[in-house]
Structures are given as structure tokens and as C-alpha cells.
Tab-separated table of C-alpha atoms in Angstrom:
chain	number	residue	atom	x	y	z
F	9	MET	CA	18.632	14.989	-74.570
F	10	LYS	CA	19.540	11.703	-76.246
F	11	LYS	CA	16.817	9.066	-76.724
F	12	GLY	CA	18.702	6.543	-74.565
F	13	CYS	CA	18.943	9.021	-71.730
F	14	LEU	CA	15.253	9.850	-72.023
F	15	PHE	CA	14.393	6.141	-71.870
F	16	ILE	CA	16.501	5.545	-68.746
F	17	CYS	CA	15.192	8.657	-67.033
F	18	CYS	CA	11.631	7.545	-67.672
F	19	LEU	CA	12.396	4.248	-65.934
F	20	LEU	CA	13.977	5.805	-62.848
F	21	PRO	CA	10.721	6.429	-60.930
F	22	PHE	CA	9.953	2.706	-61.185
F	23	VAL	CA	13.442	1.463	-60.291
F	24	LEU	CA	14.438	3.742	-57.451
F	25	PRO	CA	11.701	2.768	-54.925
F	26	ALA	CA	12.876	-0.886	-54.908
F	27	GLN	CA	16.500	0.212	-54.682
F	28	ASN	CA	15.688	2.693	-51.932
F	29	ILE	CA	13.784	0.216	-49.773
F	30	SER	CA	16.613	-2.282	-50.089
F	31	ILE	CA	19.128	0.345	-48.982
F	32	GLN	CA	16.883	1.443	-46.118
F	33	LEU	CA	16.358	-2.115	-44.879
F	34	ALA	CA	20.115	-2.805	-45.051
F	35	ALA	CA	20.745	0.282	-42.959
F	36	GLY	CA	17.975	-0.719	-40.560
F	37	ILE	CA	19.419	-4.201	-40.077
F	38	LYS	CA	22.891	-2.752	-39.523
F	39	ASN	CA	21.412	-0.431	-36.908
F	40	LEU	CA	19.829	-3.394	-35.099
F	41	GLN	CA	23.091	-5.328	-35.214
F	42	GLY	CA	24.797	-2.426	-33.486
F	43	ASP	CA	22.130	-2.315	-30.776
F	44	GLU	CA	23.131	-3.767	-27.388
F	45	GLN	CA	19.974	-5.928	-27.278
F	46	PHE	CA	21.018	-7.656	-30.534
F	47	LYS	CA	24.740	-7.926	-29.774
F	48	HIS	CA	24.693	-11.738	-29.633
F	49	ALA	CA	21.606	-12.277	-31.785
F	50	VAL	CA	21.108	-13.752	-35.239
F	51	ILE	CA	18.843	-11.649	-37.468
F	52	ALA	CA	17.265	-12.950	-40.658
F	53	MET	CA	14.995	-11.086	-43.074
F	54	TYR	CA	13.621	-11.806	-46.529
F	55	VAL	CA	11.436	-9.517	-48.618
F	56	VAL	CA	9.988	-9.956	-52.115
F	57	ASP	CA	7.691	-7.976	-54.347
F	58	ALA	CA	4.340	-9.614	-53.582
F	59	LYS	CA	3.045	-9.342	-57.152
F	60	THR	CA	6.143	-10.411	-59.070
F	61	GLY	CA	8.053	-12.455	-56.483
F	62	LYS	CA	11.170	-10.450	-57.278
F	63	LEU	CA	13.741	-10.312	-54.483
F	64	ILE	CA	13.823	-6.990	-52.647
F	65	PHE	CA	15.999	-7.771	-49.620
F	66	ASP	CA	17.899	-10.729	-48.142
F	67	ASN	CA	19.750	-10.942	-44.854
F	68	ASN	CA	20.612	-14.444	-43.594
F	69	ALA	CA	17.519	-15.768	-45.386
F	70	GLN	CA	19.008	-19.276	-45.678
F	71	ILE	CA	19.765	-19.658	-41.969
F	72	GLY	CA	17.276	-21.788	-40.043
F	73	LEU	CA	16.112	-20.089	-36.864
F	74	ALA	CA	13.520	-20.843	-34.207
F	75	PRO	CA	10.380	-19.279	-35.756
F	76	ALA	CA	8.032	-19.317	-32.727
F	77	SER	CA	4.401	-18.836	-33.790
F	78	CYS	CA	5.270	-17.663	-37.309
F	79	GLN	CA	5.600	-21.389	-37.954
F	80	LYS	CA	1.803	-21.532	-37.764
F	81	VAL	CA	1.494	-20.140	-41.289
F	82	ILE	CA	3.192	-23.293	-42.618
F	83	THR	CA	0.685	-25.535	-40.835
F	84	SER	CA	-2.219	-23.297	-41.834
F	85	VAL	CA	-1.410	-23.123	-45.541
F	86	THR	CA	-0.644	-26.855	-45.740
F	87	ALA	CA	-3.936	-27.704	-44.032
F	88	PHE	CA	-5.890	-25.530	-46.469
F	89	GLU	CA	-4.277	-27.357	-49.372
F	90	LEU	CA	-4.323	-30.938	-48.088
F	91	LEU	CA	-7.535	-30.939	-46.025
F	92	GLY	CA	-9.605	-28.228	-47.709
F	93	HIS	CA	-11.106	-25.024	-46.323
F	94	ASP	CA	-14.396	-26.793	-45.552
F	95	TYR	CA	-12.919	-29.824	-43.771
F	96	ARG	CA	-14.854	-30.824	-40.637
F	97	TYR	CA	-14.013	-33.170	-37.791
F	98	LYS	CA	-16.541	-35.760	-36.613
F	99	THR	CA	-17.070	-37.127	-33.110
F	100	TYR	CA	-19.150	-40.323	-33.152
F	101	LEU	CA	-21.654	-41.608	-30.588
F	102	THR	CA	-21.924	-45.396	-30.559
F	103	ARG	CA	-23.139	-48.211	-28.291
F	104	ASN	CA	-22.087	-51.829	-27.871
F	105	LYS	CA	-25.326	-53.359	-26.564
F	106	PRO	CA	-29.067	-53.206	-27.375
F	107	ILE	CA	-31.568	-50.820	-25.823
F	108	THR	CA	-34.303	-52.520	-23.787
F	109	ASP	CA	-37.205	-50.694	-22.105
F	110	GLY	CA	-35.321	-47.377	-22.137
F	111	ALA	CA	-32.089	-48.842	-20.809
F	112	LEU	CA	-28.879	-49.135	-22.802
F	113	GLN	CA	-27.671	-52.550	-21.697
F	114	GLY	CA	-24.003	-51.787	-22.302
F	115	ASP	CA	-21.634	-48.849	-22.758
F	116	LEU	CA	-22.016	-45.483	-24.467
F	117	TYR	CA	-18.939	-44.688	-26.562
F	118	ILE	CA	-17.850	-41.211	-27.550
F	119	ALA	CA	-15.356	-41.828	-30.351
F	120	GLY	CA	-13.071	-38.845	-30.866
F	121	GLY	CA	-12.112	-37.729	-34.337
F	122	GLY	CA	-9.416	-35.354	-33.064
F	123	ASP	CA	-11.775	-32.346	-33.105
F	124	PRO	CA	-9.924	-29.538	-31.264
F	125	THR	CA	-13.119	-27.464	-30.988
F	126	LEU	CA	-15.081	-29.926	-28.824
F	127	GLY	CA	-16.155	-28.030	-25.707
F	128	SER	CA	-14.557	-24.759	-26.902
F	129	SER	CA	-16.349	-21.540	-25.988
F	130	ARG	CA	-15.427	-20.002	-29.382
F	131	TRP	CA	-18.348	-21.731	-31.139
F	132	THR	CA	-21.938	-22.327	-30.024
F	133	GLY	CA	-22.386	-25.702	-31.695
F	134	THR	CA	-19.337	-27.331	-30.136
F	135	SER	CA	-19.369	-25.433	-26.832
F	136	GLU	CA	-19.650	-27.407	-23.601
F	137	ASP	CA	-23.409	-26.803	-23.428
F	138	GLY	CA	-23.791	-27.461	-27.160
F	139	VAL	CA	-22.023	-30.827	-26.973
F	140	ILE	CA	-23.857	-32.004	-23.832
F	141	LYS	CA	-27.218	-30.988	-25.326
F	142	LYS	CA	-26.406	-32.831	-28.551
F	143	ILE	CA	-25.513	-36.039	-26.700
F	144	THR	CA	-28.596	-35.740	-24.510
F	145	ALA	CA	-30.786	-35.240	-27.582
F	146	VAL	CA	-29.316	-38.367	-29.208
F	147	LEU	CA	-30.041	-40.422	-26.088
F	148	GLN	CA	-33.604	-39.110	-25.955
F	149	LYS	CA	-34.101	-39.830	-29.664
F	150	ASN	CA	-33.048	-43.430	-29.017
F	151	ASN	CA	-35.273	-43.612	-25.906
F	152	ILE	CA	-32.288	-44.141	-23.609
F	153	GLN	CA	-33.252	-43.203	-20.054
F	154	SER	CA	-30.419	-45.059	-18.339
F	155	ILE	CA	-27.014	-46.524	-19.192
F	156	ALA	CA	-26.270	-49.829	-17.488
F	157	GLY	CA	-22.622	-49.832	-18.524
F	158	SER	CA	-19.941	-47.173	-18.649
F	159	LEU	CA	-19.265	-43.960	-20.481
F	160	VAL	CA	-16.250	-44.693	-22.682
F	161	ALA	CA	-13.995	-42.139	-24.364
F	162	ASP	CA	-12.489	-43.725	-27.456
F	163	ASP	CA	-9.483	-41.424	-27.866
F	164	HIS	CA	-7.246	-43.873	-29.754
F	165	LEU	CA	-7.050	-41.865	-32.986
F	166	PHE	CA	-4.031	-39.668	-32.183
F	167	THR	CA	-2.102	-42.274	-30.134
F	168	THR	CA	-1.013	-41.609	-26.540
F	169	ASP	CA	1.608	-39.013	-27.541
F	170	ALA	CA	-0.439	-35.865	-26.979
F	171	VAL	CA	2.548	-33.530	-26.613
F	172	PRO	CA	5.074	-33.163	-29.472
F	173	ARG	CA	8.787	-33.745	-29.069
F	174	GLY	CA	10.715	-30.625	-28.159
F	175	TRP	CA	8.159	-28.961	-25.885
F	176	VAL	CA	9.674	-27.873	-22.587
F	177	TRP	CA	8.598	-28.667	-19.048
F	178	GLU	CA	7.863	-25.017	-18.225
F	179	ASP	CA	5.253	-24.879	-21.036
F	180	ILE	CA	3.332	-28.147	-21.129
F	181	GLY	CA	1.512	-27.665	-17.824
F	182	ASN	CA	0.142	-24.269	-18.864
F	183	TYR	CA	-2.832	-23.573	-21.128
F	184	TYR	CA	-0.717	-22.761	-24.181
F	185	GLY	CA	1.086	-26.104	-23.802
F	186	ALA	CA	-2.011	-28.263	-24.241
F	187	GLY	CA	-1.333	-31.142	-26.626
F	188	ALA	CA	-3.716	-32.737	-29.141
F	189	TRP	CA	-5.656	-35.829	-28.052
F	190	GLY	CA	-7.925	-38.134	-30.024
F	191	LEU	CA	-10.749	-36.635	-27.950
F	192	ASN	CA	-10.155	-33.037	-26.874
F	193	TRP	CA	-12.257	-31.049	-24.417
F	194	ARG	CA	-12.489	-27.295	-23.655
F	195	GLU	CA	-9.316	-26.768	-25.705
F	196	ASN	CA	-7.721	-29.105	-23.127
F	197	GLN	CA	-7.594	-26.266	-20.621
F	198	PHE	CA	-8.781	-25.628	-17.095
F	199	ASP	CA	-8.847	-22.533	-14.892
F	200	VAL	CA	-7.675	-22.413	-11.290
F	201	SER	CA	-8.377	-19.496	-8.943
F	202	PHE	CA	-6.144	-18.507	-6.026
F	203	LYS	CA	-6.874	-16.453	-2.944
F	204	THR	CA	-3.812	-14.267	-2.562
F	205	GLY	CA	-2.364	-12.655	0.537
F	206	ALA	CA	-2.337	-8.988	1.484
F	207	LYS	CA	1.403	-8.457	1.140
F	208	GLU	CA	4.390	-9.717	-0.805
F	209	GLY	CA	5.516	-13.171	0.230
F	210	ASP	CA	2.172	-14.263	1.687
F	211	SER	CA	1.033	-17.769	0.786
F	212	THR	CA	-1.940	-18.376	-1.522
F	213	ASN	CA	-4.798	-20.854	-1.422
F	214	ILE	CA	-6.599	-22.580	-4.283
F	215	ILE	CA	-10.298	-21.758	-4.030
F	216	ALA	CA	-11.836	-23.153	-7.226
F	217	THR	CA	-11.285	-24.737	-10.631
F	218	VAL	CA	-13.256	-24.740	-13.857
F	219	PRO	CA	-14.408	-27.391	-14.556
F	220	PRO	CA	-14.990	-27.966	-10.808
F	221	CYS	CA	-14.138	-31.676	-11.097
F	222	VAL	CA	-10.470	-30.858	-11.819
F	223	LEU	CA	-10.020	-29.931	-8.146
F	224	THR	CA	-11.074	-33.416	-7.044
F	225	MET	CA	-9.555	-35.429	-9.901
F	226	TYR	CA	-5.988	-34.138	-9.378
F	227	GLN	CA	-3.659	-33.522	-6.448
F	228	PHE	CA	-2.517	-29.896	-6.390
F	229	SER	CA	0.776	-28.880	-4.776
F	230	ASN	CA	0.606	-25.122	-4.397
F	231	PHE	CA	3.854	-23.189	-3.914
F	232	ILE	CA	2.601	-19.894	-5.365
F	233	THR	CA	3.110	-16.838	-3.182
F	234	THR	CA	1.806	-13.287	-3.360
F	235	GLY	CA	3.978	-11.060	-5.531
F	236	ALA	CA	4.951	-7.427	-5.184
F	237	ARG	CA	2.404	-4.777	-6.086
F	238	GLY	CA	2.214	-4.426	-9.868
F	239	SER	CA	4.272	-7.582	-10.473
F	240	GLY	CA	1.558	-9.203	-12.617
F	241	ASP	CA	0.915	-12.845	-13.398
F	242	ASN	CA	4.052	-14.910	-12.774
F	243	GLY	CA	2.289	-18.130	-11.853
F	244	TYR	CA	3.100	-21.391	-13.649
F	245	LEU	CA	1.571	-24.843	-13.560
F	246	PHE	CA	3.636	-27.995	-14.042
F	247	SER	CA	2.128	-31.289	-15.148
F	248	ALA	CA	2.214	-33.743	-18.049
F	249	PRO	CA	-0.151	-36.088	-19.917
F	250	PHE	CA	-1.601	-38.751	-17.577
F	251	ALA	CA	-0.060	-37.071	-14.521
F	252	LYS	CA	-2.046	-37.193	-11.277
F	253	ASN	CA	-0.303	-34.207	-9.693
F	254	ILE	CA	-0.312	-30.551	-10.713
F	255	ILE	CA	2.378	-28.311	-9.226
F	256	ALA	CA	1.844	-24.546	-8.968
F	257	LYS	CA	4.874	-22.254	-8.635
F	258	GLY	CA	5.708	-18.570	-8.922
F	259	THR	CA	3.910	-15.433	-7.773
F	260	LEU	CA	0.546	-13.778	-8.362
F	261	PRO	CA	-0.479	-10.178	-7.617
F	262	ALA	CA	-2.583	-9.438	-4.567
F	263	SER	CA	-6.281	-9.407	-5.466
F	264	ALA	CA	-9.318	-9.031	-3.230
F	265	ASN	CA	-11.394	-11.170	-5.586
F	266	GLY	CA	-8.798	-13.868	-6.200
F	267	PHE	CA	-6.606	-14.404	-9.240
F	268	THR	CA	-7.135	-16.989	-11.991
F	269	ILE	CA	-4.589	-18.703	-14.225
F	270	SER	CA	-5.094	-21.450	-16.816
F	271	GLY	CA	-3.427	-24.826	-17.201
F	272	SER	CA	-3.468	-27.772	-19.572
F	273	LEU	CA	-5.523	-30.828	-18.637
F	274	PRO	CA	-3.362	-33.909	-17.987
F	275	ASN	CA	-6.168	-36.108	-19.343
F	276	PRO	CA	-8.880	-34.231	-21.293
F	277	PRO	CA	-10.922	-37.366	-22.216
F	278	ALA	CA	-11.236	-38.333	-18.538
F	279	VAL	CA	-12.369	-34.827	-17.567
F	280	PHE	CA	-14.874	-34.843	-20.447
F	281	LEU	CA	-16.404	-38.115	-19.213
F	282	LYS	CA	-16.696	-36.781	-15.671
F	283	VAL	CA	-18.444	-33.616	-16.890
F	284	LEU	CA	-20.723	-35.624	-19.188
F	285	ALA	CA	-21.659	-38.140	-16.476
F	286	ASP	CA	-22.489	-35.374	-13.991
F	287	ARG	CA	-24.595	-33.503	-16.550
F	288	LEU	CA	-26.461	-36.631	-17.675
F	289	ARG	CA	-27.275	-37.620	-14.102
F	290	ALA	CA	-28.416	-34.081	-13.330
F	291	GLY	CA	-30.704	-34.357	-16.365
F	292	GLY	CA	-32.279	-37.581	-15.119
F	293	ILE	CA	-30.278	-40.110	-17.156
F	294	ALA	CA	-28.708	-42.705	-14.868
F	295	VAL	CA	-25.196	-43.946	-15.617
F	296	GLY	CA	-24.220	-47.216	-13.949
F	297	GLY	CA	-20.595	-48.098	-14.673
F	298	ASN	CA	-17.284	-46.320	-14.175
F	299	ASN	CA	-15.952	-43.911	-16.778
F	300	GLN	CA	-13.250	-45.395	-18.987
F	301	THR	CA	-10.865	-43.960	-21.564
F	302	TYR	CA	-9.146	-45.999	-24.253
F	303	SER	CA	-5.746	-44.411	-23.633
F	304	GLU	CA	-5.790	-45.017	-19.871
F	305	ARG	CA	-6.713	-48.653	-20.389
F	306	LEU	CA	-4.002	-48.994	-23.033
F	307	ILE	CA	-1.165	-47.675	-20.865
F	308	ALA	CA	-2.420	-49.936	-18.048
F	309	ASN	CA	-2.092	-52.922	-20.440
F	310	ARG	CA	-5.853	-53.512	-20.342
F	311	PRO	CA	-6.931	-52.419	-23.848
F	312	LEU	CA	-10.602	-51.888	-24.651
F	313	ASP	CA	-12.397	-53.530	-27.548
F	314	ILE	CA	-13.534	-50.626	-29.729
F	315	SER	CA	-14.485	-52.654	-32.787
F	316	THR	CA	-18.120	-53.407	-31.949
F	317	GLY	CA	-19.684	-49.961	-31.763
F	318	LEU	CA	-23.146	-49.479	-33.241
F	319	PRO	CA	-23.407	-45.909	-34.604
F	320	MET	CA	-26.123	-43.587	-33.302
F	321	ASP	CA	-25.055	-40.101	-34.417
F	322	SER	CA	-22.122	-37.713	-34.754
F	323	ILE	CA	-21.074	-34.194	-33.766
F	324	LEU	CA	-19.598	-31.989	-36.507
F	325	SER	CA	-16.904	-29.386	-35.914
F	326	PRO	CA	-16.911	-25.921	-37.524
F	327	PRO	CA	-15.173	-25.878	-40.944
F	328	LEU	CA	-11.408	-25.608	-41.147
F	329	ASP	CA	-11.432	-21.979	-42.280
F	330	SER	CA	-13.219	-21.084	-39.033
F	331	ILE	CA	-10.748	-23.121	-36.960
F	332	ASN	CA	-7.890	-21.487	-38.858
F	333	HIS	CA	-9.275	-18.044	-38.017
F	334	TRP	CA	-8.681	-18.631	-34.308
F	335	PHE	CA	-5.492	-20.617	-34.930
F	336	LEU	CA	-3.809	-17.596	-36.501
F	337	LYS	CA	-5.716	-14.732	-34.906
F	338	LYS	CA	-5.279	-15.924	-31.306
F	339	SER	CA	-2.341	-18.287	-31.871
F	340	VAL	CA	-4.025	-21.362	-30.335
F	341	ASN	CA	-1.255	-23.954	-30.234
F	342	LEU	CA	-3.648	-26.874	-29.782
F	343	PHE	CA	-5.267	-26.199	-33.160
F	344	GLY	CA	-1.912	-26.442	-34.915
F	345	GLU	CA	-1.034	-29.727	-33.217
F	346	ALA	CA	-4.430	-31.190	-34.127
F	347	LEU	CA	-4.042	-30.064	-37.747
F	348	VAL	CA	-0.622	-31.721	-38.089
F	349	LYS	CA	-2.014	-35.036	-36.838
F	350	THR	CA	-5.080	-34.638	-39.064
F	351	ILE	CA	-2.817	-34.120	-42.073
F	352	ALA	CA	-1.126	-37.396	-41.120
F	353	LEU	CA	-4.521	-39.073	-40.826
F	354	SER	CA	-5.546	-37.875	-44.284
F	355	LYS	CA	-2.433	-39.208	-46.030
F	356	SER	CA	-1.073	-42.085	-43.955
F	357	GLU	CA	-2.062	-45.077	-41.871
F	358	ASN	CA	0.208	-43.735	-39.139
F	359	VAL	CA	-1.196	-40.862	-37.122
F	360	SER	CA	1.406	-38.924	-35.149
F	361	THR	CA	3.031	-35.518	-35.097
F	362	GLU	CA	6.127	-36.975	-36.751
F	363	ASP	CA	4.069	-38.485	-39.592
F	364	GLY	CA	2.241	-35.208	-40.160
F	365	ILE	CA	5.472	-33.221	-40.236
F	366	LYS	CA	6.976	-35.606	-42.792
F	367	ILE	CA	3.966	-35.052	-45.063
F	368	ILE	CA	4.225	-31.271	-44.603
F	369	LYS	CA	7.932	-31.258	-45.470
F	370	ASP	CA	7.354	-33.490	-48.502
F	371	PHE	CA	4.558	-31.202	-49.700
F	372	TRP	CA	6.760	-28.100	-49.578
F	373	SER	CA	9.719	-29.951	-51.038
F	374	LYS	CA	7.645	-30.338	-54.194
F	375	LYS	CA	7.056	-26.563	-54.107
F	376	GLY	CA	10.789	-25.856	-54.081
F	377	ILE	CA	11.544	-25.581	-50.354
F	378	GLU	CA	14.351	-27.828	-49.163
F	379	THR	CA	13.295	-30.044	-46.262
F	380	SER	CA	16.152	-28.699	-44.124
F	381	ALA	CA	14.643	-25.208	-44.468
F	382	ILE	CA	11.521	-26.434	-42.616
F	383	ASN	CA	13.162	-28.407	-39.817
F	384	ILE	CA	10.165	-28.446	-37.464
F	385	LEU	CA	9.106	-30.605	-34.519
F	386	ASP	CA	5.520	-29.458	-34.026
F	387	GLY	CA	2.669	-27.604	-35.723
F	388	SER	CA	2.571	-24.439	-33.649
F	389	GLY	CA	6.172	-23.292	-33.166
F	390	LEU	CA	6.124	-23.736	-29.393
F	391	SER	CA	9.165	-26.005	-29.583
F	392	PRO	CA	12.360	-23.899	-29.281
F	393	ALA	CA	14.168	-26.656	-31.232
F	394	SER	CA	12.307	-26.035	-34.520
F	395	ARG	CA	14.218	-24.248	-37.304
F	396	VAL	CA	12.759	-22.427	-40.311
F	397	THR	CA	14.338	-19.995	-42.779
F	398	THR	CA	12.786	-16.642	-43.579
F	399	GLN	CA	12.938	-17.518	-47.281
F	400	ALA	CA	10.813	-20.617	-46.586
F	401	LEU	CA	8.235	-18.515	-44.737
F	402	VAL	CA	8.018	-16.027	-47.612
F	403	THR	CA	7.687	-18.853	-50.136
F	404	VAL	CA	4.740	-20.242	-48.149
F	405	MET	CA	3.140	-16.793	-47.898
F	406	GLN	CA	3.591	-16.194	-51.623
F	407	PHE	CA	2.042	-19.579	-52.416
F	408	ALA	CA	-0.995	-18.698	-50.282
F	409	ARG	CA	-1.562	-15.502	-52.301
F	410	GLN	CA	-2.232	-17.578	-55.424
F	411	GLN	CA	-4.881	-19.853	-53.906
F	412	LYS	CA	-8.655	-19.491	-54.046
F	413	TRP	CA	-8.905	-19.695	-50.249
F	414	PHE	CA	-6.425	-16.828	-49.761
F	415	ALA	CA	-9.041	-14.397	-48.436
F	416	SER	CA	-9.794	-16.722	-45.501
F	417	PHE	CA	-6.096	-17.072	-44.738
F	418	TYR	CA	-5.377	-13.346	-45.085
F	419	ASN	CA	-8.303	-12.290	-42.901
F	420	ALA	CA	-7.168	-14.699	-40.173
F	421	LEU	CA	-3.773	-13.010	-39.905
F	422	PRO	CA	-3.618	-10.565	-36.972
F	423	GLU	CA	-3.131	-6.890	-37.661
F	424	ALA	CA	-0.373	-5.271	-35.630
F	425	ASN	CA	1.413	-1.957	-36.123
F	426	GLY	CA	-0.874	-1.399	-39.107
F	427	ILE	CA	0.496	-4.535	-40.826
F	428	ARG	CA	-1.335	-7.771	-41.646
F	429	MET	CA	1.105	-10.315	-40.234
F	430	LYS	CA	1.578	-13.326	-37.976
F	431	ASP	CA	3.803	-12.701	-35.001
F	432	GLY	CA	5.770	-15.114	-32.851
F	433	TYR	CA	7.355	-14.959	-29.443
F	434	ILE	CA	9.092	-17.499	-27.225
F	435	SER	CA	12.075	-16.917	-24.963
F	436	GLY	CA	14.767	-15.098	-26.939
F	437	VAL	CA	12.768	-15.187	-30.175
F	438	ARG	CA	10.752	-12.542	-32.031
F	439	SER	CA	9.339	-13.240	-35.476
F	440	TYR	CA	6.977	-11.697	-38.032
F	441	THR	CA	5.730	-12.701	-41.454
F	442	GLY	CA	3.045	-11.055	-43.525
F	443	TYR	CA	2.078	-8.568	-46.196
F	444	ILE	CA	2.677	-4.815	-46.452
F	445	LYS	CA	1.247	-2.365	-48.955
F	446	SER	CA	3.392	0.758	-49.177
F	447	SER	CA	2.154	4.307	-49.581
F	448	ASN	CA	3.253	4.259	-53.225
F	449	GLY	CA	1.134	1.169	-53.916
F	450	ARG	CA	3.896	-1.402	-53.945
F	451	GLU	CA	3.161	-4.657	-52.096
F	452	TYR	CA	5.701	-6.694	-50.170
F	453	THR	CA	5.714	-10.178	-48.679
F	454	PHE	CA	8.227	-10.468	-45.847
F	455	ALA	CA	9.548	-12.564	-42.981
F	456	PHE	CA	11.712	-11.423	-40.085
F	457	ILE	CA	13.193	-13.605	-37.313
F	458	VAL	CA	15.597	-12.733	-34.527
F	459	ASN	CA	16.996	-15.361	-32.158
F	460	ASN	CA	18.915	-14.798	-28.923
F	461	PHE	CA	18.133	-11.145	-28.305
F	462	ASP	CA	18.725	-9.772	-24.839
F	463	GLY	CA	16.551	-7.818	-22.456
F	464	ASN	CA	12.965	-6.636	-22.634
F	465	PRO	CA	11.004	-8.299	-25.480
F	466	GLY	CA	8.678	-5.304	-25.636
F	467	THR	CA	11.473	-2.921	-26.611
F	468	VAL	CA	12.757	-5.478	-29.141
F	469	ARG	CA	9.307	-5.537	-30.717
F	470	GLU	CA	9.232	-1.751	-31.013
F	471	LYS	CA	12.647	-1.705	-32.711
F	472	ILE	CA	11.589	-4.379	-35.196
F	473	TRP	CA	8.352	-2.545	-35.952
F	474	ARG	CA	10.325	0.596	-36.781
F	475	LEU	CA	12.291	-1.495	-39.279
F	476	LEU	CA	9.105	-2.874	-40.831
F	477	ASP	CA	7.713	0.678	-41.051
F	478	MET	CA	10.299	1.367	-43.746
F	479	MET	CA	8.192	-0.678	-46.173
F	480	LYS	CA	5.010	1.275	-45.573
């Protein structure tokens, strides 16, 4: 055998696996394109060697598609870089008058720092009980036994635009459509329980909400009926920021113990003040005035003076890497929207979703991603109008691999089908981006998006997973 032939033959075991996977993926994509569910769909996929960055496979990688929750990796990675893995939010407790003989002569202010964990059950320190106990302890430390004035929620930080542009009416009234406020509470969610009928078509009745005050603070219009046996949860809530009415539509399965669904609070700061006032009074601390929120006063053209607060203490959030864990693992949209506005706060005098997105796009532009490849409207991917390329997603994922905080990011990614990857799903959209280590030791970074598929999303998922299995 000639030396040249020997040299080439020795290289073949290292070359063929990359060639083979590319051929397999091309065949897999062609198979999907011939499938009736993908007849009118656009499919994009981009794969690189995770260690070298070398291109393995490209199909429509430059076409911007709705990414659904895979967009969260862009927000996550940018937040790690621009805010830091140990970033913490602060909620301040202040007063505007002196304390005399155990009585605060004026108002108690709770100044929101945009903390999305305030009142969340995912952490002990910022849980509802944890926050109320902290505030109570601060009042006791300052010998405040009564408050002559009002409880005031200073929620000015994130403006009055809680919900990003591009979110749809069907989403924003439900728990996953909760926007980011300057002062958030219980992940800006509430639960409502229905007593269902015995048979399909029977009316339902609302029997309780959590927090209980939601039932009295809002007018519910309930059009939900009892669904067919085995029909599942098809109940939807419709409302918007500052709305006074909540409309319930759809069907719920018959249940002897009632059935509970979750919605987004139209005004989280107002609900927080009501809960706080009730808990303080129950604990023996009298509150004299009416609850007031900065945003409500602002839209009523009666702005509050928030410049005279005397600081008493603050409430710290968990660190960003802990928030990011739940953001990616459980796909909490609120956390993404809060992070985008926090990025704006850290780099600009203007604090809005639009300002945060501009900073995110500028950041990645300097890393080689064209701004049109990250054409996003929010931080979570809930907007069906956002557009991201699969190449942009892979570039972000590859960048994350090189950073010192990568372990926190990687461990926050869900594991599905034996693959560490973020998944996304909104109507007509399925997306995945993550990392795969093959049986032969080769590592891949990939992104896959399909828009406008037809039929059952569960069967679409299974077909995509079989494609991704080719890289194992």
C-alpha cells in the first residue's frame, strides 16, 4: 500500500462520523418535509461540533422563525454576562414620616426593584410568608405598632407597560402570560377553583381563589361549562393589566372536588398591598389609610411623591443563577420579562422591554450575530411575532460553553429524550436547542425550529426527537 493511501485510510475513522451524521440528518429532514404534518411548514436546523465549532449540518439556518421558549436561552445567557450570576434584586421598605410612641405618622412604602421572586413559593426567603415575616420584623425593630397613613406600593421602576408588545389576548389573562411589574407578587399569578357539573354542558361555579382577596377585588364573568369525560383542562381566563373584570371561558372536566386553573393578576402590586394589610392587621399592627399603588395613581393623573422615603430595610432576592434555574427548567415567562427590563435598568436610564431588547441585540451584534437574526419582541418567546435563526441560537449556546458560569446554565437546561436541551412550544411552533454527546464521544451543539406544522403537537415532538436521536 502506498504511503498516501495509508495516510488517508488512517484518517477515515475520524472523517466518516461527521460525514455520516450530516447525511443522516439531511435524510431525516427530507423525511419530515415529506410528512403530511410538515407539508406547509418551514423547518430550520443548525448543528456544529461543540468543541471545534465546525459546521456539521445546515438547513434554513439563516431563516428567522418564531422560536417559542427556545428564545429564553438568549435572555438567560445575556443576563449572566451583563448582570452576573450572583445578581440580586432589592425591595426597599421606607417611610415618609417620623415614628412617635409606636405609631408611624405617615405612609409605609414598599419600593419594588423588579424582583420576580417576591412572594414565589419556589424559595423560602421570598415566599409569601417569608416576605410578610420580614416586613413585620422590620416594623417591630422600628417599634411601629400602628401605621397612621397608607400602605404604598412604589412600582414605578418598570413603567406601566407590564406586558410586552406582541403578546396575544388568549395568553395574557392566563398564568403563563403574567407580565413584569416594578413590584411583582406570587409570580403575578392567582388560582381560581370551579365547581363543575355532573355531565357535559353543565354550568360551573367559582368557589374560591388564592389569594382569597382576588375574588372580591375583581368582577368575574364565568362562561366555563363542564366538558366531556376525559376532555381535560380547556379553561381560559381573559384579562389585562389594570382590568377590573376577569372573563372565564372554555370547558373543564367534571370533578367531585372542584377544578383549579391559574390566571395572571391584573394588578399584582394592589393584590400584594391587600394581602400585606390583612396580615399586618391580623398580627396586631393597625393600618389606617387606604392602600395605594404608584402606577394606579399615575394612570389616574394623580401621581404620588416617591422622593421623600426614609430607608428602613430591604428584602433580597435569590441570586440570578437560582432564578435562571427555574426560568429555564420550568420555562417561567415572567422571569424572562423581568430579566430583559433589568438588563435595560443596568445599562440605560430608560427601563422598558424595548430598551432591554435593544441592549441584548447590540450585545450579540458585537459577538457576530446580525441584529435581524434576533428579531425579538420579548424575553420569553411567548410572542408569536418574534423571529430568531437557528444559527443565532447555536452561536449563543456555543458562547455559553466558554464562560465560567456555564455549569449553572447547563444544569438549568431541562433534560428531555435523554438530551440536555431547552424546548419551546406555542401554536404551530416546536423548537429545541441544546447539547448532545454521541455514543462515539463526539459532542454537538444544535438548534431545531419548525413553524406552521399541522395536527397533534405531541406526534410532531416524537418525530423531531427521532431526528435528534441520530446524533446520539
